[in-house]
């Protein structure tokens, strides 16, 4: 053992070992990307299945149809007549319809302020008390007056009103049924579900006059078409990347496609031929939606309260009519009525690549973790490198005959050994300045976070353009300020990069378990930060730590291209989105339903990018 210990100490000081981390880091990134690309194959994905046996999807005969077509047409005529009327008239008429159907109705007013605009309206809802229940559980049927595209949800609202009247005639319900008509698809549902759980902000959001039991599931109807439809588009993405239980999605798919023969699509993939390309494209579209974290429909407001919800959207032009959609809703509600307890059997973390194929978290999570761990590997390597002596030597356990190195006794527990002193000495690390800089940069992210969440809609594009211009010079300005006060030593340079990458890797690894897609995208866009400076040199000498002017210039260009602001401009240009709309949506989400994607961008990604920009500044 006395001979092994000096060997281990010598290997620890061997400069050749510090050349491996950059290659290992790059290998993690490559494996992470390849891992993601392998997921659409049959060997890495699975067919969907129902985990909760009590659901029994498609096992009941549906009766909605026949004379209900006339009722639906009458309600649709009423909805079309109310188009363009004042909110008070619309709410009064909807309340009268609920009352005439024998339901107990109520109304709720709400008002939100975001980006200098006011979002107000009035929700109208009614409760059908279960003949066989005790009002401890409820399922919700929702239709927004206007859908996510701003169109009048004429057939959707009429269908919900017709189904409410139809459900009232049945005595088989063991759970209360709440029928909710909201003014819009974002603020209205959020105000209602907040008030239902007593989390609303008074006096801007009114409390609910009547309530039922714990919400077990939510189904949203979106049908703005005035003709027959081709298929059902199931929207399932929640706020901040949260997803409903997979059993609810599978139940809707099984009933629509299996029992009723209605085509099912997701992620706006209208034609899916089950090829690798189509699977990958569907999966990536789902990841983009999850990474953005925005509300994709009225159902998104319920998921943060652990209430599983999806939206059924009628799309295309085909031979399916509203009665087929009504039978689909009836069958889904019959399955939800069978539930003995809350959804818990199936997955809450998954990636869908087709209506009947998915990947669970245990299969896809390593992809984001490998990308996140590359930052941790480089952070540890930089930490070790910062404590090395200025002139490292290649380690050897065989001393030359004429060499007489200074020896030192090393003790570890009851063991002792003699080793060269240069192999056990670790330089004292000056931690205050690097730690202070990293912490300050992360707190600096609060500034753009506050500005973009509290500015008016008209000023958002100008502020974002100004931030883009500031980002091009801010790292140089910070480097100038630092060099005038306390010039960075080679050790400071290594420690600053080490702490910045360590925090970035820690944040992304934690985020991957909450929002896998956002963690992966931010990690991939931040990969240049792992290789700035001279990562392949083990020395702490200034000439080996500080990159050359050419390398600094190239690193600066790469970092500018991967800055958060430039990435956002590029993404908006590729998808044809308006930057002001994206910023306004983010600010609205922050105010209304607690969107925290911008927190990750401005308080995690942007500070790490700034630290990298400072390190490659010509003035450092």
GROMACS .gro file of C-alpha atoms in nm, residues 31 43 51 65 90 98 136 169 188 218-219 227 238 245 288 387 390-391 408 416 425 455 458 463 483 551 553 574 596:
model
   29
   31UNK     CA    1  -2.391   1.074  -2.747
   43UNK     CA    2  -3.632  -0.062  -3.038
   51UNK     CA    3  -5.265   0.127  -1.739
   65UNK     CA    4  -7.729   1.147  -3.185
   90UNK     CA    5  -7.370   3.650  -2.396
   98UNK     CA    6  -7.820   2.619  -1.847
  136UNK     CA    7  -6.672   1.480  -0.368
  169UNK     CA    8  -8.122   1.295  -1.863
  188UNK     CA    9  -6.077   3.270  -1.865
  218UNK     CA   10  -6.106   1.792  -1.797
  219UNK     CA   11  -6.209   1.768  -2.161
  227UNK     CA   12  -6.883   2.208  -4.188
  238UNK     CA   13  -4.946   2.206  -2.041
  245UNK     CA   14  -5.145   1.153  -1.743
  288UNK     CA   15  -4.045   2.270  -2.891
  387UNK     CA   16  -0.483   2.423  -0.816
  390UNK     CA   17   0.268   2.678  -1.257
  391UNK     CA   18   0.512   2.429  -1.415
  408UNK     CA   19   0.727   1.450   0.201
  416UNK     CA   20   0.177   0.642   0.538
  425UNK     CA   21   0.134   2.049  -0.311
  455UNK     CA   22  -4.313   4.675  -2.014
  458UNK     CA   23  -4.552   4.862  -2.789
  463UNK     CA   24  -3.627   4.704  -2.566
  483UNK     CA   25  -0.955   4.478  -1.533
  551UNK     CA   26  -0.894   3.233  -3.067
  553UNK     CA   27  -1.195   3.668  -3.184
  574UNK     CA   28  -3.733   3.063  -3.914
  596UNK     CA   29  -4.106   3.054  -1.593
   0.00000   0.00000   0.00000
